[in-house]
Coordinates of C-alpha atoms and ligand atoms in Angstrom, one line a residue:
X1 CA 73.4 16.0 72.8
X2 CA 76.3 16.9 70.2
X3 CA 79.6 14.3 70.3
X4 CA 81.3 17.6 69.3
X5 CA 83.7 18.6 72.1
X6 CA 83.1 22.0 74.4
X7 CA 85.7 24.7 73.9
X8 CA 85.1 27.9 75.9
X9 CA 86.8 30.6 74.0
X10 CA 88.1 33.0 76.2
X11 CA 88.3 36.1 74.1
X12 CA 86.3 37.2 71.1
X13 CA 88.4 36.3 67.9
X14 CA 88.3 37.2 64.5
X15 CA 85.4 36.1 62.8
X16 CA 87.0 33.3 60.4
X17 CA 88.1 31.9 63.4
X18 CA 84.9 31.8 65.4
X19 CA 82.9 30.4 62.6
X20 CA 85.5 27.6 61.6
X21 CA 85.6 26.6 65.5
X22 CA 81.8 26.6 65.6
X23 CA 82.0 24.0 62.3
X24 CA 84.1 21.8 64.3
X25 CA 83.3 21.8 68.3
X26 CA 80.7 22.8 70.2
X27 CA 82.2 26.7 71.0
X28 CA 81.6 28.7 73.8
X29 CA 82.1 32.6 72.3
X30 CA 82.8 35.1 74.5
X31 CA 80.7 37.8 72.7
X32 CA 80.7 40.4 75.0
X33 CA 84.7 40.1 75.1
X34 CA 85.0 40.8 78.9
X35 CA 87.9 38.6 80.8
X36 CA 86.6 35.7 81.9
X37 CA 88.5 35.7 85.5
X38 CA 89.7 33.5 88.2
X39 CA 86.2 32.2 88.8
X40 CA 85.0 32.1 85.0
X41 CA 88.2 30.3 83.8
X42 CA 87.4 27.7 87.2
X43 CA 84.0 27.3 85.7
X44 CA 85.0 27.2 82.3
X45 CA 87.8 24.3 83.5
X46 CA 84.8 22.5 85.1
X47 CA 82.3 22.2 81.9
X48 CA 84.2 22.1 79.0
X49 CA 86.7 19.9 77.0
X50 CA 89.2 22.5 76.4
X51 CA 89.9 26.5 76.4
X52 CA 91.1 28.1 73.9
X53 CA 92.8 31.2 75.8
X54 CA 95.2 34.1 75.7
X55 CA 97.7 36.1 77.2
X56 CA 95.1 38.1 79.2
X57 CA 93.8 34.8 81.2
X58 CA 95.9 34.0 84.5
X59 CA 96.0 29.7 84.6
X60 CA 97.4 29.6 87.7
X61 CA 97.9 26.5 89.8
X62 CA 95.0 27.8 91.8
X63 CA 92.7 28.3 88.5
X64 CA 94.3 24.7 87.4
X65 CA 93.6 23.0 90.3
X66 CA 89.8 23.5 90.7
X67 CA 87.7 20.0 90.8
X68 CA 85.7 18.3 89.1
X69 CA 87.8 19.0 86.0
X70 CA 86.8 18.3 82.6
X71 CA 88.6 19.8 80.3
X72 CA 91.8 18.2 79.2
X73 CA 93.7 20.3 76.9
X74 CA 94.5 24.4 76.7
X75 CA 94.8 25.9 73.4
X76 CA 96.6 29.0 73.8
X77 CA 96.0 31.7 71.3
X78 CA 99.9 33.3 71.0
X79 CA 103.1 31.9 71.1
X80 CA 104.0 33.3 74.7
X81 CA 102.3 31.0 77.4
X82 CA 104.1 32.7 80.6
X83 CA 100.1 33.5 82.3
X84 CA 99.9 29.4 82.1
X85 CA 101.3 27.5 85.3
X86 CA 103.0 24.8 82.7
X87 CA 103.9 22.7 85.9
X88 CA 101.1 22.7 87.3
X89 CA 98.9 21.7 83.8
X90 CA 101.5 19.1 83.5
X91 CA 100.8 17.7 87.3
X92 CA 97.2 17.4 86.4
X93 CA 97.6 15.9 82.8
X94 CA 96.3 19.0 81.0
X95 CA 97.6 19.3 77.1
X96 CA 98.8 22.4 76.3
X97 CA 99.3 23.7 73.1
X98 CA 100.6 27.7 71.5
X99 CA 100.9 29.4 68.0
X100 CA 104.2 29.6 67.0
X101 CA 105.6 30.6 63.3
X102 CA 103.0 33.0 62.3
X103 CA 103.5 35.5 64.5
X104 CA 107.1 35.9 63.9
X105 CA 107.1 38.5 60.9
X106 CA 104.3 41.1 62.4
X107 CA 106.2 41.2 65.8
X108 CA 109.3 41.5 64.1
X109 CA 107.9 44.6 62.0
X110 CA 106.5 45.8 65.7
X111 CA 110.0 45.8 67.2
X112 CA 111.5 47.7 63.8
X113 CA 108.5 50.0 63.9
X114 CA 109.3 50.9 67.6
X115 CA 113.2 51.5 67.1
X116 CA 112.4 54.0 64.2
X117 CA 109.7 55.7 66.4
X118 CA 111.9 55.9 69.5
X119 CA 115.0 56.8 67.6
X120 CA 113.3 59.3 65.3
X121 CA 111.1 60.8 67.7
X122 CA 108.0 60.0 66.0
X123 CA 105.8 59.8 68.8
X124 CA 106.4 63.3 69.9
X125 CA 106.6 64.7 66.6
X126 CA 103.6 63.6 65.9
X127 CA 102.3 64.8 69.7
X128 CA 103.9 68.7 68.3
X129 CA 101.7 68.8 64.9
X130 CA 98.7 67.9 66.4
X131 CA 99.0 69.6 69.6
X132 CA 99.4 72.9 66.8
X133 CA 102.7 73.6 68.5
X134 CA 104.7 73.3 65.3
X135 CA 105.8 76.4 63.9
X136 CA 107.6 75.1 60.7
X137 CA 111.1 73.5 59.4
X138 CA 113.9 74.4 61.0
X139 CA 117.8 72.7 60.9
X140 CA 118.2 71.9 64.5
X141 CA 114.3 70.9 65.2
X142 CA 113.8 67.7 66.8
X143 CA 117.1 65.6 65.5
X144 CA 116.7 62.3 66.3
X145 CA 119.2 59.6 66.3
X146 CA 120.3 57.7 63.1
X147 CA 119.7 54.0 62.3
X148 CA 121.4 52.8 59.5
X149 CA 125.1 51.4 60.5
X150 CA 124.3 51.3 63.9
X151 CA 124.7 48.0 65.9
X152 CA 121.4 46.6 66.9
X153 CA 122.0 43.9 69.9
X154 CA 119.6 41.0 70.0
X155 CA 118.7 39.2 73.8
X156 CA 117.7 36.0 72.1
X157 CA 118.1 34.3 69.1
X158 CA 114.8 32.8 68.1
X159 CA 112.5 33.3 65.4
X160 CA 111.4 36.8 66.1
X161 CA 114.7 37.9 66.9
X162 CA 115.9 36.5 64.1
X163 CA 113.3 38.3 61.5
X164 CA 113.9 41.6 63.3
X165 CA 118.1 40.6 62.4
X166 CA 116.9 40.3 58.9
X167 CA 115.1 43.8 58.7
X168 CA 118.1 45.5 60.8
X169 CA 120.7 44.4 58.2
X170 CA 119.3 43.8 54.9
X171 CA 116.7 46.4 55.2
X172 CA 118.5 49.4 56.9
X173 CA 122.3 48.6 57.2
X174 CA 122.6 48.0 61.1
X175 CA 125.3 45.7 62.5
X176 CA 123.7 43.1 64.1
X177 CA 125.1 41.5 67.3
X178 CA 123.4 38.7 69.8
X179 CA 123.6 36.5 72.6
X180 CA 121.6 33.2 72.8
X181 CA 122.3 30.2 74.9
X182 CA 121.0 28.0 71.9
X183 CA 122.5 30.2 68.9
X184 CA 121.6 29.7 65.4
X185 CA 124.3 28.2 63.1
X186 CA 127.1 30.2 62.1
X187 CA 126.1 29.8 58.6
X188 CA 121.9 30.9 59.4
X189 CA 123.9 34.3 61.5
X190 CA 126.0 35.2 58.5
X191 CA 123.2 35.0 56.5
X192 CA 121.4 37.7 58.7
X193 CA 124.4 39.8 58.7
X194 CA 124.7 38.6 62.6
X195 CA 127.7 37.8 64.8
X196 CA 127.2 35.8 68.3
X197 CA 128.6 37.5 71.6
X198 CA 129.4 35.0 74.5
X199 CA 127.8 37.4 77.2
X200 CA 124.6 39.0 77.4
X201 CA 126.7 42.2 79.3
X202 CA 128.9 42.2 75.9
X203 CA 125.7 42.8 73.6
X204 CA 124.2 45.6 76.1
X205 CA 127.6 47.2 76.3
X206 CA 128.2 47.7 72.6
X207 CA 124.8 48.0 71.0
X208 CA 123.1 51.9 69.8
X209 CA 119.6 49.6 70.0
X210 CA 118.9 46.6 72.5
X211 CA 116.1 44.5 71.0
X212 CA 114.8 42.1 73.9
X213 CA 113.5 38.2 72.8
X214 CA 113.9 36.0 75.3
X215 CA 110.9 34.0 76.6
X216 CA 109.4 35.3 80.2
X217 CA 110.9 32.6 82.4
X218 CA 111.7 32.8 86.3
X219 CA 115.2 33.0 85.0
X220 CA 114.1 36.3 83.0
X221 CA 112.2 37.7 85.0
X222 CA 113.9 41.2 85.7
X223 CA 116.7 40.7 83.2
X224 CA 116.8 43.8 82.5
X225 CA 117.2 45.4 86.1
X226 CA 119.3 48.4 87.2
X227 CA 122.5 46.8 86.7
X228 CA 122.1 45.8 83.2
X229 CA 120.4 49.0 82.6
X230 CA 123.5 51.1 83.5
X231 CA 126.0 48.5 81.2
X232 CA 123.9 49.9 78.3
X233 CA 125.7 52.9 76.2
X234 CA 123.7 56.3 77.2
X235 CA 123.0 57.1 73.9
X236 CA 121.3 53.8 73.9
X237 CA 117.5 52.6 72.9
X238 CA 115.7 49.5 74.6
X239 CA 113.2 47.4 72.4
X240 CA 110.9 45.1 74.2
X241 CA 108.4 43.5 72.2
X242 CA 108.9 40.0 74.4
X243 CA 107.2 40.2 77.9
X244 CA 106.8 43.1 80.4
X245 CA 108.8 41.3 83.3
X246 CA 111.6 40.7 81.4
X247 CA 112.5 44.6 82.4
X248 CA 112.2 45.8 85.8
X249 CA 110.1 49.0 85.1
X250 CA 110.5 50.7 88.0
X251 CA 114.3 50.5 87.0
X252 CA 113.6 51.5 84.2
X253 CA 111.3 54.4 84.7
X254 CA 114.5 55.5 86.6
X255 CA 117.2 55.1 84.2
X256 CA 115.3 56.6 81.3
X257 CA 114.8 60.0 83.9
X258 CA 117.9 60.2 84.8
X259 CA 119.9 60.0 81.1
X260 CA 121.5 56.5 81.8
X261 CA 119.9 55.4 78.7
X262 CA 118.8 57.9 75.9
X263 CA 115.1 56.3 75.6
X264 CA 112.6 53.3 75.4
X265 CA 110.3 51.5 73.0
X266 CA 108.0 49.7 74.2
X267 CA 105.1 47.0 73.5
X268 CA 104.5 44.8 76.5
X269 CA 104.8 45.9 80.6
X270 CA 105.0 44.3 83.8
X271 CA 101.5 44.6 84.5
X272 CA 99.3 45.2 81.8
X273 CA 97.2 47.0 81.0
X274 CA 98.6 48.9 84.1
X275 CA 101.7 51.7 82.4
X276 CA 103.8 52.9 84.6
X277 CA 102.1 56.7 85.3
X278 CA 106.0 58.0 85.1
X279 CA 106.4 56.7 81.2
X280 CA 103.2 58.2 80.1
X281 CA 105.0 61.5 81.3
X282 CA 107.9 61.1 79.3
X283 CA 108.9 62.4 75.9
X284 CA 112.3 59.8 75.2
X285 CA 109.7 56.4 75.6
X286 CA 107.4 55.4 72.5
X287 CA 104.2 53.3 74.3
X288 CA 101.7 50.4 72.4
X289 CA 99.5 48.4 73.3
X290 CA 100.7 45.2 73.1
X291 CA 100.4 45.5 68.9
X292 CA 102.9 42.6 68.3
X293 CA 100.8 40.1 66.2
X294 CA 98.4 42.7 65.7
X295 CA 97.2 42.3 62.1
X296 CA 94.0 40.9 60.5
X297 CA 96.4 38.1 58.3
X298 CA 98.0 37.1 61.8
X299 CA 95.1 37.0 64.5
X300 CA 93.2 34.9 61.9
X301 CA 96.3 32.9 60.7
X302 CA 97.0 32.4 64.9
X303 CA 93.8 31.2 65.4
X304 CA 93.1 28.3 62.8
X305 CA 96.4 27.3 64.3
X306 CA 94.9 27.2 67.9
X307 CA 91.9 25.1 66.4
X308 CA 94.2 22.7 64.4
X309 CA 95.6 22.4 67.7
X310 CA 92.2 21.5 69.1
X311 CA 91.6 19.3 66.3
X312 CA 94.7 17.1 66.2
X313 CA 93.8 16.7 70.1
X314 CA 90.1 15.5 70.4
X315 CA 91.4 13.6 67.0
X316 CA 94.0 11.4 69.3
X317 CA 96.7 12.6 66.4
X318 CA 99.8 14.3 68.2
X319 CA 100.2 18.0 68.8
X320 CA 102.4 20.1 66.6
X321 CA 102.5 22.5 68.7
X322 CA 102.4 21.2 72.3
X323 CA 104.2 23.0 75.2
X324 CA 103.1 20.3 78.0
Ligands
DGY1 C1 102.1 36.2 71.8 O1 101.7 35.4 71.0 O2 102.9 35.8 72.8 C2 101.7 37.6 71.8 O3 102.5 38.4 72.6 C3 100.3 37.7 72.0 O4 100.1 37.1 73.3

């Protein structure tokens, strides 16, 4: 029998990755790459020392609480760990550990990459060419709306937020404005060309772009509802490359048909992979599929930090990156 510990991997990950967790523990692959589920994550809980999981596996108090346990520890494969119950892991002594850091520059490129599309109408140009509908140049065809000097309002300070400030000023001239309960020195905003505003209703009244990069929390959950919807400018863009719940999308869905905000990029919704049918319909929205930390250097880079994770635990050494 090996003394290597059992990791069930939930997902298929990059190859790198699944051969340097094979080196070191005794790893379950998921080769076929289907979800695991309520009852494959119970048995999974049940036979091995740890998961490593992601964002598409629902640890739920229910999942969490199924007996006789083994595993002990949850490596989470992405910085974002709203789909794990972190009370209830910490009720039943389970470690729990994320990827932070090297994520932060291709989400921040992600949330750029979607205020150009939405703001430039990229999307549906592109739709026009290949549908064959263009017909060639012409002055007034499909004017979008400027970026540079235009004041990009961050909902969060934190690392992402923070590289998207860095792209928004340095890169294309925008005026950067936030609002963070924990704000970054005065000295690291300057730096990103940012100033602090002492309400969250200040940054959605005065920004051209709202980026959003808060954490999905209870407290979030719906920040962005009808209310704050209607405090934005019309002529305004939403960003969300955080969670889907932080934005009601129902709301949503509503405000961007009826012109209270001029349009929508978007990377992450409430119920994915479930879109809104309403979006799909509409020109003024720019869709992905969850592309944040979608690139070969990341997905491998976010994985050997999952397994260092796994390896400083069975190791007895203490986690860098533990949530619970
Ligand atoms: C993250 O790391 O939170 C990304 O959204 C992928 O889950």
């Amino acid at each position: 029998m090996s003394a290597q510990p059992t990791v069930v991997v939930t997902r298929r990950l990059p190859e790198p990755v699944e051969r340097e967790l094979s080196r070191d523990f005794e790893a379950r692959l998921n080769t076929n790459d289907m979800p695991l589920g309520p009852e494959g994550l119970k048995d999974a809980l049940r036979s091995a020392d740890a998961l490593l999981c992601t964002v598409t596996d629902r640890l739920t108090a229910d999942v969490l609480s199924t007996e006789p346990r083994r595993a002990r520890m949850l490596a989470n494969f992405g910085v974002g760990f709203n789909h794990i119950d972190t009370q209830a892991a910490k009720d039943r002594g389970l470690a729990v550990s994320n990827t932070p850091d090297v994520l932060t520059e291709a989400t921040a490129d992600i949330a750029i990459t979607l205020l150009l599309m939405v703001s430039r109408r990229t999307g549906e140009g592109e739709r026009h060419v290949r549908s064959g509908a263009w017909t060639g140049w012409r002055p007034t065809h499909m004017l979008g709306s400027q970026v540079s000097g235009k004041v990009l309002g961050l909902v969060g300070m934190g690392r992402i937020a923070r590289a998207v400030a860095r792209r928004a000023h340095h890169g294309f001239g925008m005026k950067v404005i936030f609002h963070d309960p924990y704000p970054p020195s005065p000295a690291d905003a300057a730096a990103l060309g940012a100033t602090p505003r002492a309400s969250l209703d200040q940054v959605l009244s005065e920004a051209d772009f709202v980026s959003l990069h808060c954490p999905a929390t209870p407290e979030t959950r719906h920040l962005m509802n009808r209310e704050r919807l209607a405090m934005m400018r019309r002529n305004a863009y939403l960003i969300n490359t955080a969670r889907g719940d932080v934005v009601d999308e129902a709301a949503l869905v509503e405000a961007l048909a009826d012109g209270t905000i001029a349009g929508a990029g978007l990377d992450v919704f409430e119920k994915e992979p479930h879109v809104s049918p309403e979006l799909i319909g509409m020109e003024n929205v720019v869709l992905l599929p969850h592309l944040g930390s979608a690139t070969t250097e990341t997905r491998i880079a976010m994985g050997m930090r999952a397994v260092e994770n796994l390896r400083l635990f069975f190791s007895g050494a203490p986690l860098r990156d533990r949530v619970v």
